[in-house]
Short mmCIF file of C-alpha atoms in Angstrom, two decimals:
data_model
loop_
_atom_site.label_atom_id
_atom_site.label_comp_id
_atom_site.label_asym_id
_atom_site.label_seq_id
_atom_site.Cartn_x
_atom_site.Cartn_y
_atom_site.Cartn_z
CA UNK A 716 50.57 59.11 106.77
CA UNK A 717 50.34 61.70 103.57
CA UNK A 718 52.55 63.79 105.77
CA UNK A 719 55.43 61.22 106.47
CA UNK A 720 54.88 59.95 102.16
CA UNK A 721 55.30 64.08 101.49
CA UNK A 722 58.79 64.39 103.75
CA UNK A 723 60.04 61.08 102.23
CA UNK A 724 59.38 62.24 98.55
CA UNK A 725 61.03 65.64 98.98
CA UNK A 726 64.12 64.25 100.78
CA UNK A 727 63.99 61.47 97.53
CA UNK A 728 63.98 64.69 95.32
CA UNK A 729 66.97 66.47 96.96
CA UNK A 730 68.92 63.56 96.78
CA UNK A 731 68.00 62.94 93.20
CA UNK A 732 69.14 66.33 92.51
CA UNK A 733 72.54 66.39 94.01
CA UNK A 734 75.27 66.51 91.21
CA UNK A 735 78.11 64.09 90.82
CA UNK A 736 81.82 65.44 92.18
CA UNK A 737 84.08 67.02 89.70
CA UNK A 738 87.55 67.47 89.99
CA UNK A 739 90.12 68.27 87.15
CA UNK A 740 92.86 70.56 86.42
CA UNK A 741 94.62 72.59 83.52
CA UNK A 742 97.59 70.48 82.89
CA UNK A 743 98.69 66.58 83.11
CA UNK A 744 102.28 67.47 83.11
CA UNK A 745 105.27 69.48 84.74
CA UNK A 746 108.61 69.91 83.92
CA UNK A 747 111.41 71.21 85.80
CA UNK A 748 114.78 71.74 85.37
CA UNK A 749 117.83 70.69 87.59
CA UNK A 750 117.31 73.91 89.75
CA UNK A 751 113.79 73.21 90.57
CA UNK A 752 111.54 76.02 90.98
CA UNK A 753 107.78 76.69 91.26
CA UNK A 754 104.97 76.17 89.00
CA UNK A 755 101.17 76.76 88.90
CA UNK A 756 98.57 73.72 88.46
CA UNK A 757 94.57 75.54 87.94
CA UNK A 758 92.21 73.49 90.07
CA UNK A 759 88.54 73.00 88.84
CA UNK A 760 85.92 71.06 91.20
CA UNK A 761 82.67 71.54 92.73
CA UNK A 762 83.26 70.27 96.02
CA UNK A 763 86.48 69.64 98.33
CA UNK A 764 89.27 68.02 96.83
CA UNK A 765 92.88 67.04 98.16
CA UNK A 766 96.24 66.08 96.64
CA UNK A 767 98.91 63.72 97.12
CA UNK A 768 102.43 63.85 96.42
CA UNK A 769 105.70 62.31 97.35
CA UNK A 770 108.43 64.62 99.66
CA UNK A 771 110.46 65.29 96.36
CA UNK A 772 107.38 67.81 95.50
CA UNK A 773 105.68 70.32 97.87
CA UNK A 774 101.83 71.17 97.01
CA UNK A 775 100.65 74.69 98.48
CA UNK A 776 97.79 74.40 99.40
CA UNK A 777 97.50 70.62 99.33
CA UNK A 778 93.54 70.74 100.22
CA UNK A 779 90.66 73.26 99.00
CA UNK A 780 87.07 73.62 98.02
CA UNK A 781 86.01 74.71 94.29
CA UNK A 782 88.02 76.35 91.85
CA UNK A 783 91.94 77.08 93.48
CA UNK A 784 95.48 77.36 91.85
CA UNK A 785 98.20 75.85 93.49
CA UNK A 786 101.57 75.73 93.21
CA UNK A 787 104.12 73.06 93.26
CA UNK A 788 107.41 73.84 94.35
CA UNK A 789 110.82 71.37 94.02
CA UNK A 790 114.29 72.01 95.04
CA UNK A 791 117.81 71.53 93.35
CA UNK A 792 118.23 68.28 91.62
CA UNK A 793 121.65 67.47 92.57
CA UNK A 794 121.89 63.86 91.65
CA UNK A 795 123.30 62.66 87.96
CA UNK A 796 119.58 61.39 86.94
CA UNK A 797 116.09 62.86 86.23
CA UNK A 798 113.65 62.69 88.83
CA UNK A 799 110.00 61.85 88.74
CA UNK A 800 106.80 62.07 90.95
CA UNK A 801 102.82 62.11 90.52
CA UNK A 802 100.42 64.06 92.01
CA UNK A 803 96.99 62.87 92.68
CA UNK A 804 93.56 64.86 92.92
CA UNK A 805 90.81 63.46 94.20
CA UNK A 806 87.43 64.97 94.90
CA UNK A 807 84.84 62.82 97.12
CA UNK A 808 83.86 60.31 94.53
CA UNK A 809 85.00 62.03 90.92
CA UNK A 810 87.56 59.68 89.46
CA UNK A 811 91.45 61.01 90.76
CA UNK A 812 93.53 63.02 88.25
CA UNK A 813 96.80 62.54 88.26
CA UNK A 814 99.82 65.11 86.99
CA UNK A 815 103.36 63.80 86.09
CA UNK A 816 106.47 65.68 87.25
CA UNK A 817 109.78 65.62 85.58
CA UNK A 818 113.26 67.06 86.95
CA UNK A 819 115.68 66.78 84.98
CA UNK A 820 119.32 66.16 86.37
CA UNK A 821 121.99 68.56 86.49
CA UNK A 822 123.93 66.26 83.43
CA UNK A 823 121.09 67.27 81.05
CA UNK A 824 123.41 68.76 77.69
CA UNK A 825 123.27 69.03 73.90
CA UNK A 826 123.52 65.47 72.08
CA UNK A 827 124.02 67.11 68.95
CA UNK A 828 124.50 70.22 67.93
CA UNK A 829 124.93 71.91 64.49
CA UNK A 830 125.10 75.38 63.02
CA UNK A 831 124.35 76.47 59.72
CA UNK A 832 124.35 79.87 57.54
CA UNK A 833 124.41 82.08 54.35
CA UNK A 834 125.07 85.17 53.95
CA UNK A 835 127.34 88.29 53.23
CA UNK A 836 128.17 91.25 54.29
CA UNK A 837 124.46 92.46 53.58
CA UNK A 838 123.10 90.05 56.07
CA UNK A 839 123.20 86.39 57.61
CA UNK A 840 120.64 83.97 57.93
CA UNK A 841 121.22 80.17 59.60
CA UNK A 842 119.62 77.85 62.10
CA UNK A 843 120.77 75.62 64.77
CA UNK A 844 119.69 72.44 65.23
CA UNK A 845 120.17 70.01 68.10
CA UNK A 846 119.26 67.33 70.42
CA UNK A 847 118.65 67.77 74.15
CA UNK A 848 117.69 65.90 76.88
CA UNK A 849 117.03 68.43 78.89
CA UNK A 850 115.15 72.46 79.15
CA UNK A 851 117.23 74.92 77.15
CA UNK A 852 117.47 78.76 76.46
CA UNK A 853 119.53 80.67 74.34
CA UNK A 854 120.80 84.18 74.86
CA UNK A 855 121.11 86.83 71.50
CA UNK A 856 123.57 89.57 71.11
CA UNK A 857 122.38 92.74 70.15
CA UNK A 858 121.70 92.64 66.62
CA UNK A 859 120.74 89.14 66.37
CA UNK A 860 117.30 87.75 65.97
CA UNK A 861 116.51 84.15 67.18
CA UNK A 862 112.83 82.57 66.51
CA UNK A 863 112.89 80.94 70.54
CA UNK A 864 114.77 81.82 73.96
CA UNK A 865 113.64 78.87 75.65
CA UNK A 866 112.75 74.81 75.16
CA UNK A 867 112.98 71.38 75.96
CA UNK A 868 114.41 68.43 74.31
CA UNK A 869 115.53 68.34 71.12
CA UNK A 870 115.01 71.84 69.21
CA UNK A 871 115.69 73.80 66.09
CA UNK A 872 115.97 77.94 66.16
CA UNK A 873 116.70 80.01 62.84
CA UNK A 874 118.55 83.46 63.22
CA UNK A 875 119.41 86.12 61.66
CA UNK A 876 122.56 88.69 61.89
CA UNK A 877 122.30 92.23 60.34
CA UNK A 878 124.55 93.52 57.46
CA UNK A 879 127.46 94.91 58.13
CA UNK A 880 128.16 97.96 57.50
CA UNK A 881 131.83 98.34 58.08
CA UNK A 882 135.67 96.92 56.60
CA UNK A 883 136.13 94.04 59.59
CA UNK A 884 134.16 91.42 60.09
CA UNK A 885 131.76 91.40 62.46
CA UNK A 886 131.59 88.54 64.63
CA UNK A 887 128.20 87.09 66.80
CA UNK A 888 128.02 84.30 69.45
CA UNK A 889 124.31 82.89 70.44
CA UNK A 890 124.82 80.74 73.80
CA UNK A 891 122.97 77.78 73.85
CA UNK A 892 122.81 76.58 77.67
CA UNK A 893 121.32 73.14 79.05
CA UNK A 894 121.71 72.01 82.20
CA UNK A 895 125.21 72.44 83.56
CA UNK A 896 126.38 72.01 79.51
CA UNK A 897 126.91 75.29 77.39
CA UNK A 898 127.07 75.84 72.98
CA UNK A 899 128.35 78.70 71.07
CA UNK A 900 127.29 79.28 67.74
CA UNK A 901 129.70 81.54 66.63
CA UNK A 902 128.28 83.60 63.40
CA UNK A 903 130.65 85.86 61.36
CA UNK A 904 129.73 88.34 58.71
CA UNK A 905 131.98 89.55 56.59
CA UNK A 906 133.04 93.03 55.72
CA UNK A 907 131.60 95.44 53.91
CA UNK A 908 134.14 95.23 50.96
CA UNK A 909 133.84 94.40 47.78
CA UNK A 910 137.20 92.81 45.47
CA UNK A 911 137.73 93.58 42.20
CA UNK A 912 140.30 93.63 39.65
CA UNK A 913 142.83 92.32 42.56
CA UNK A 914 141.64 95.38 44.65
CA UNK A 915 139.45 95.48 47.48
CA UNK A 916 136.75 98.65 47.95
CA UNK A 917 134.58 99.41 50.66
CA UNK A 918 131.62 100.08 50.41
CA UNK A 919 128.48 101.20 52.38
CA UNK A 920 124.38 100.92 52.49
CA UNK A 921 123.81 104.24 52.22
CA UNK A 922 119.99 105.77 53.51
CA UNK A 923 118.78 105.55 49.85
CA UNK A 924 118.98 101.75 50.68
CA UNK A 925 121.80 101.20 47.92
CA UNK A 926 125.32 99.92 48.23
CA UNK A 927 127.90 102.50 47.04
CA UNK A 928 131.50 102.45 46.83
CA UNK A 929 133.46 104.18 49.04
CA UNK A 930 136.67 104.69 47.16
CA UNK A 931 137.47 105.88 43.78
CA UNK A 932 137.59 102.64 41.23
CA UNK A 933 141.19 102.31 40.64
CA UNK A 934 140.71 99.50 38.11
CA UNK A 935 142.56 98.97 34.74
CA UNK A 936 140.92 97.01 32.29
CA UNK A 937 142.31 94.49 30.08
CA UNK A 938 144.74 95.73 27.26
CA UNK A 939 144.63 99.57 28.45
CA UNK A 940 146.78 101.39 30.60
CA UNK A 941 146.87 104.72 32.00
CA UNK A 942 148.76 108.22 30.74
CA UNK A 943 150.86 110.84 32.80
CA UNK A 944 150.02 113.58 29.83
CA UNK A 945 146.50 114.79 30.32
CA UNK A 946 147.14 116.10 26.57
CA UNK A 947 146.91 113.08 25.56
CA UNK A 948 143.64 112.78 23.32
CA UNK A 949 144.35 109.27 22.74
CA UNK A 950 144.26 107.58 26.39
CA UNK A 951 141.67 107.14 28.24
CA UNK A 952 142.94 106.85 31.66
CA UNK A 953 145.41 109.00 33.43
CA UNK A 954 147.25 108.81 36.92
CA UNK A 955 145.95 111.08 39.39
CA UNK A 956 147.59 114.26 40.65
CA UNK A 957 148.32 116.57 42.93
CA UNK A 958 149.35 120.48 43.06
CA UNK A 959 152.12 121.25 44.92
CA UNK A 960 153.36 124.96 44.69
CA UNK A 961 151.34 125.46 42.02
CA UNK A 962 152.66 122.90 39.63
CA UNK A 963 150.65 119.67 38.89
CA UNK A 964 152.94 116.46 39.95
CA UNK A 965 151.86 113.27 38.41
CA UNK A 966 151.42 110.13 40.93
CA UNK A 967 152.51 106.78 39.81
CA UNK A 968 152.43 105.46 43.61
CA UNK A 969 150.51 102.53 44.64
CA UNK A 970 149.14 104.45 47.75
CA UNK A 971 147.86 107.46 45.91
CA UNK A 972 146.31 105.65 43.36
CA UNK A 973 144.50 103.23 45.52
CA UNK A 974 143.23 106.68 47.41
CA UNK A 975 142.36 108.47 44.36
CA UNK A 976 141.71 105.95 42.10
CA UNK A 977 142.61 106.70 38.08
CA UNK A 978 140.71 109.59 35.93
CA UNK A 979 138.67 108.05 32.76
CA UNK A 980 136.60 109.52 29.81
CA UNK A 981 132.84 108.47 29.52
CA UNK A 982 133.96 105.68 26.55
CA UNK A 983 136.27 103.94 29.34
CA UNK A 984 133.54 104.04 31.88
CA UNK A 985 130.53 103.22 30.10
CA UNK A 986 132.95 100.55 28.06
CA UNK A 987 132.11 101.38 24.66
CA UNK A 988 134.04 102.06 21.58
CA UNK A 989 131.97 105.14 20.88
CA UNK A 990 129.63 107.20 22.13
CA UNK A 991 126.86 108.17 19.53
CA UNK A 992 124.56 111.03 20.59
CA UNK A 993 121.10 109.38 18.68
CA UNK A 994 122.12 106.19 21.54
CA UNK A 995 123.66 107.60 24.40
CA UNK A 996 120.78 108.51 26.54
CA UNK A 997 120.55 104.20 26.06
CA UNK A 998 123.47 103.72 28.07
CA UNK A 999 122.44 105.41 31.55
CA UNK A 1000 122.87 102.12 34.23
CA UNK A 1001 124.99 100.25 32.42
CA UNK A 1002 127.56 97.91 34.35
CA UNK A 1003 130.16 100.34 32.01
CA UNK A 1004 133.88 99.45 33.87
CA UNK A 1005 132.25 98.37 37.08
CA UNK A 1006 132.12 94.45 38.47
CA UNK A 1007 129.53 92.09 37.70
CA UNK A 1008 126.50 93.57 39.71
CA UNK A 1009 127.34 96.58 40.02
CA UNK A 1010 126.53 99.64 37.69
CA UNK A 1011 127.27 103.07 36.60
CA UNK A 1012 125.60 105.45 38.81
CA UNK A 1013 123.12 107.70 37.40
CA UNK A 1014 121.83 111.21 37.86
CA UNK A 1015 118.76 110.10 39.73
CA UNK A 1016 120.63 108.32 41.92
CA UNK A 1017 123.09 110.64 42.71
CA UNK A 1018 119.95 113.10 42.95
CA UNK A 1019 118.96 110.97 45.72
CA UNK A 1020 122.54 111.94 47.82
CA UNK A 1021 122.63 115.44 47.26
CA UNK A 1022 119.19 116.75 45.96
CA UNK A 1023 120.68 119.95 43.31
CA UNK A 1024 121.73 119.29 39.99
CA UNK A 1025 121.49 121.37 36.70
CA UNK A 1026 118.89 120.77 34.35
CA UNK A 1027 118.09 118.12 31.72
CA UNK A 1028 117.19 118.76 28.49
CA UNK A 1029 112.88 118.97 28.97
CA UNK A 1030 112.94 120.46 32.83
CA UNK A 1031 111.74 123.49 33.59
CA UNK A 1032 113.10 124.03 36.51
CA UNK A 1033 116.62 122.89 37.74
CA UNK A 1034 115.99 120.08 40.56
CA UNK A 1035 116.08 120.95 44.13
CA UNK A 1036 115.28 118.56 46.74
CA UNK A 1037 115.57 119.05 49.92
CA UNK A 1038 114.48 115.87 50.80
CA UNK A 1039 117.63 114.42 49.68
CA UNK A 1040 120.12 112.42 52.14
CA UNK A 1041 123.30 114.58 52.65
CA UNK A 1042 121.29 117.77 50.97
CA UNK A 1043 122.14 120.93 53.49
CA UNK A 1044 120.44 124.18 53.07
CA UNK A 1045 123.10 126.59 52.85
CA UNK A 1046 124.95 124.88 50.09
CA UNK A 1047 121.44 124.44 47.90
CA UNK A 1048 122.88 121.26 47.36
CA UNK A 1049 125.11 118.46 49.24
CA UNK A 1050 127.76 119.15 51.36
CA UNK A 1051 130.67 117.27 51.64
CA UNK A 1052 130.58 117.61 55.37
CA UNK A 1053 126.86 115.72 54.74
CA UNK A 1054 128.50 112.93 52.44
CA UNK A 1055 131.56 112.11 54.69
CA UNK A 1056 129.52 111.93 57.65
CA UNK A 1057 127.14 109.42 55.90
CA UNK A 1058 130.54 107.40 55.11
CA UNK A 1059 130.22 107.72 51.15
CA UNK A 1060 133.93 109.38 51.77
CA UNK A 1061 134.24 112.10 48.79
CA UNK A 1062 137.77 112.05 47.45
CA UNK A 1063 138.72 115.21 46.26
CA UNK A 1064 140.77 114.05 42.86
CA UNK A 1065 140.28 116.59 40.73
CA UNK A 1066 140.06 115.93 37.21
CA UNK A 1067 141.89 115.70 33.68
CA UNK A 1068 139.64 119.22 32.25
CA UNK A 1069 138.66 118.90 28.52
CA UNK A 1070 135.52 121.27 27.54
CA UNK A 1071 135.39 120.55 23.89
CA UNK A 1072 136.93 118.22 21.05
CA UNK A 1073 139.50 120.73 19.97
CA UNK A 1074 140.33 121.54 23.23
CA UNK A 1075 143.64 120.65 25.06
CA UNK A 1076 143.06 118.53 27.90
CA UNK A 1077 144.71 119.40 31.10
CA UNK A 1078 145.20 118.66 35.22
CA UNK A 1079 142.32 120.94 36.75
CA UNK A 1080 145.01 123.26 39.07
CA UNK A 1081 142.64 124.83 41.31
CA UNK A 1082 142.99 123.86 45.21
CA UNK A 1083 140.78 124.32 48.19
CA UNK A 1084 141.64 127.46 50.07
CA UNK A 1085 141.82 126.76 54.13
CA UNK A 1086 138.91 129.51 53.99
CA UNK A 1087 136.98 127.94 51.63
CA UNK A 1088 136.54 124.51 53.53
CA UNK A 1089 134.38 123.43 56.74
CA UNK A 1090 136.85 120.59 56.93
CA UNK A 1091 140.24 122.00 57.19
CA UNK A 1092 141.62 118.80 56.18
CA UNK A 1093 140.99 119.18 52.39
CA UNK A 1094 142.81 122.34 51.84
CA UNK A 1095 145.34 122.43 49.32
CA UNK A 1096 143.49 119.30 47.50
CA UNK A 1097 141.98 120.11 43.69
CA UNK A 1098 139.09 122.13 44.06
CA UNK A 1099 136.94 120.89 40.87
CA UNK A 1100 136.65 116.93 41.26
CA UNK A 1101 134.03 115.58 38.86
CA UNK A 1102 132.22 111.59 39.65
CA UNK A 1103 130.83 110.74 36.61
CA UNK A 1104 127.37 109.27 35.96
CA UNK A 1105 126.52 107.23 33.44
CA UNK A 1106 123.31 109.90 32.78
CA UNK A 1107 123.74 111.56 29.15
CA UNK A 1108 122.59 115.45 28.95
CA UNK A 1109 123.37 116.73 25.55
CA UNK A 1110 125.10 117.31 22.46
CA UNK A 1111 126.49 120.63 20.31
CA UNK A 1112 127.56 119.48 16.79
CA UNK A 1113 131.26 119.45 17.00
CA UNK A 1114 132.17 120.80 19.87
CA UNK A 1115 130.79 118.64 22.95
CA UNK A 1116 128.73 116.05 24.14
CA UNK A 1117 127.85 116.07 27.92
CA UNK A 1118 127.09 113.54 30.93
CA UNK A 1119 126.00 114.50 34.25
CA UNK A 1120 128.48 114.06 36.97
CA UNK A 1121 128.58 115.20 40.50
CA UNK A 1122 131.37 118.32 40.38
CA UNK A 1123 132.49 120.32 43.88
CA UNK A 1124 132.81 123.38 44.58
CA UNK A 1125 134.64 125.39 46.86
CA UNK A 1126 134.33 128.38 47.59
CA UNK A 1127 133.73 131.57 50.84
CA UNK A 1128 130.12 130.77 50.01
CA UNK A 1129 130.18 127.42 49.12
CA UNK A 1130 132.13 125.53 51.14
CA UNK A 1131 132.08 121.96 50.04
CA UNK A 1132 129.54 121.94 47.71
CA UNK A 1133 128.28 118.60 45.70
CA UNK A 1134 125.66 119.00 42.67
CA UNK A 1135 125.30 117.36 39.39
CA UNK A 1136 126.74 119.34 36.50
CA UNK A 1137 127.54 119.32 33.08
CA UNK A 1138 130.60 117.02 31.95
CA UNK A 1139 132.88 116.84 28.64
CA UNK A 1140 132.68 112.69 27.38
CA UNK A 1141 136.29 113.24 27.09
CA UNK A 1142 136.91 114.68 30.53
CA UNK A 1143 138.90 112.28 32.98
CA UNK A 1144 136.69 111.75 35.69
CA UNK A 1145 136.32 109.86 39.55
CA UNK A 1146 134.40 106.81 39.08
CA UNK A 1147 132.30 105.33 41.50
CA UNK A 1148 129.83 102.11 41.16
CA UNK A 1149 126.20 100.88 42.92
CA UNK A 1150 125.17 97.39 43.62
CA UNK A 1151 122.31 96.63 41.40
CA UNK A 1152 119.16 96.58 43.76
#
């Protein structure tokens, strides 16, 4: 008898100890689109389990013991409405779990769709928004950045489109896709040029992460107007030039001017009435003759291009980095080669000369010997072309008063040099501008 109550107690204990049946898994839901596919549902259970399904889905494996995946697999929707189904797991006597399947249908498109955007030429952001009934993606060009590829429904994705660095627009299309139905958001950023006076410049981010122009200003401001005798002491613009047989000829032509733009004195390009030397160290940035924005270089940044540049008044040592952008080691300074290949595109005007107030002013005559060029192209241009900065240096009681400018030099051993030098205020210079950053 204490045998038989012993047997009967432990079989009492084993069955007392048996746990309950689990089954679940890691999702309630699956959606497809119209060309079906494969997913993968994680099965968690501690004992056998099974799962039923209509024919629309196919459930591999459809059985299992424990912890499984399995996938589901539907084909090709290819009627004009959504399809659904339910799957079932059940596990001995856990309560069933049940996942919903979707398909959508081959008509699934955009409801609504919209495209917005900002932006110039130094960049584009924008969003599209829409309403889907359906899984979407969208595709990028190169260049673009989109914050998703991929939804469902209705969905909003912000973009943005790089600057552009060039005189035509650029032009970007993001395809939208859903279902059989396809949207373009077509995203244009403009050119790199900047109008201004009735002219249009273009103009570049160069790698000191500032926008420079890329032509000589060729701007007029109200009430002056510009002189065919660099003698002239009382203008303050003149036409550009060129040397042909050795003579200076005077250009009045549209096309030359808007290639070499006009020659001013420091007064006209820092617009001032004078220029006092106890304030004009106060004047280096200024906007000067240059659109709203936009400024007067100065030394420093200029510096930054070609990395040589003759002292200021307190250095020790005349600068010499070469660290700068277009700085090249043979010229101990920038090279023109450097600066055209960057796209800043140095002009070579040459200038209206003056090196002191009693001096005559007159056309620099020099050219650029085929010898003395790496790029052949500029012979027979003026040699000494001067881009003024709006960067004072000094001043000798009645004789001059000096800017920095970038001057070139040609020559057997220098080639197509750049490097800030010394300037006359009265000299007629190349004017260039940077976008204030």
């Amino acid at each position: 008898m204490k045998k038989i109550l012993a047997i009967m107690l432990c079989a009492a204990a084993v069955f007392a100890c048996k746990p309950e049946d689990r089954v679940s898994v890691d999702t309630n839901e699956l959606k497809f689109d119209y060309k079906g596919g494969t997913e993968q549902i994680r099965v968690t259970s501690n004992t056998e389990w099974s799962v039923t399904s209509d024919p629309m889905v196919t459930v591999s494996p459809s059985s299992g013991v424990g912890d499984m995946v399995v996938s589901v697999s539907i084909s090709e929707n290819t009627t004009i409405t959504p399809r659904t189904s339910t799957l079932v797991f059940t596990a001995g006597s856990a309560p069933a779990v049940t996942v919903n399947v979707t398909q959508y249908s081959n008509t699934a498109s955009f409801q609504k769709f919209t495209v917005t955007y900002s932006g110039d030429y130094d960049g584009v952001t924008g969003n599209v928004s829409f309403e889907a009934d359906g899984p979407w993606t969208v595709t990028a060009p190169d260049g673009i950045t989109v914050s998703a590829t991929s939804g469902t429904g209705n969905g909003s994705v912000d973009f943005t489109a790089p600057e552009n660095n060039t005189d035509e627009s650029a032009l970007y299309e993001i395809i939208f896709k859903c279902g059989f139905h396809q949207e373009i958001a077509q995203v244009l950023v403009a050119p790199a040029i900047l109008p201004y006076g009735g002219e249009q410049y273009s103009i570049r981010h160069m790698p000191d992460g500032k926008w420079w122009m890329t032509e000589p200003l060729c701007y007029i401001p109200e009430g002056m107007k510009a002189s065919e005798d660099p003698t002239d002491n009382n203008a303050h613009i003149w036409y550009p030039y060129a040397v042909e047989n050795g003579n200076v000829v005077v250009k009045t032509d549209e096309e030359t001017i808007k290639k070499n733009g006009y020659l001013y004195d420091m007064k006209t390009i820092l617009d001032v009435d004078e220029i006092k030397p106890e304030t004009a160290a106060s004047l280096e940035g200024v906007q000067g003759i240059c659109p709203d924005g936009w400024h007067v270089p100065t030394r420093a940044e200029y510096l930054a291009l070609c990395g040589s540049s003759n002292k200021a008044v307190g250095e020790d040592n005349a600068p010499d980095n070469k660290d700068a952008f277009f700085y090249d080691e043979a010229m101990k300074g920038g090279s023109v080669v450097k600066f055209n290949e960057g796209g800043w595109n140095f002009v070579p005007t040459g200038a209206r000369s003056k090196s002191s107030y009693s001096g005559a002013g007159s056309y620099s005559k020099n050219t650029i010997a085929e010898a003395n060029t790496e790029d052949k192209s500029l012979a027979g241009l003026p040699a000494l072309s001067y881009v003024a900065t709006s960067t004072y240096y000094n001043f000798k009681e009645g004789s001059n008063l000096q800017f920095f400018a970038l001057m070139s030099t040609f020559t057997t051993k220098l080639p197509g040099k750049l490097a800030l030098a010394y300037m006359h205020a009265e000299t007629g210079s190349q004017v260039r501008c940077v976008r204030n950053d």
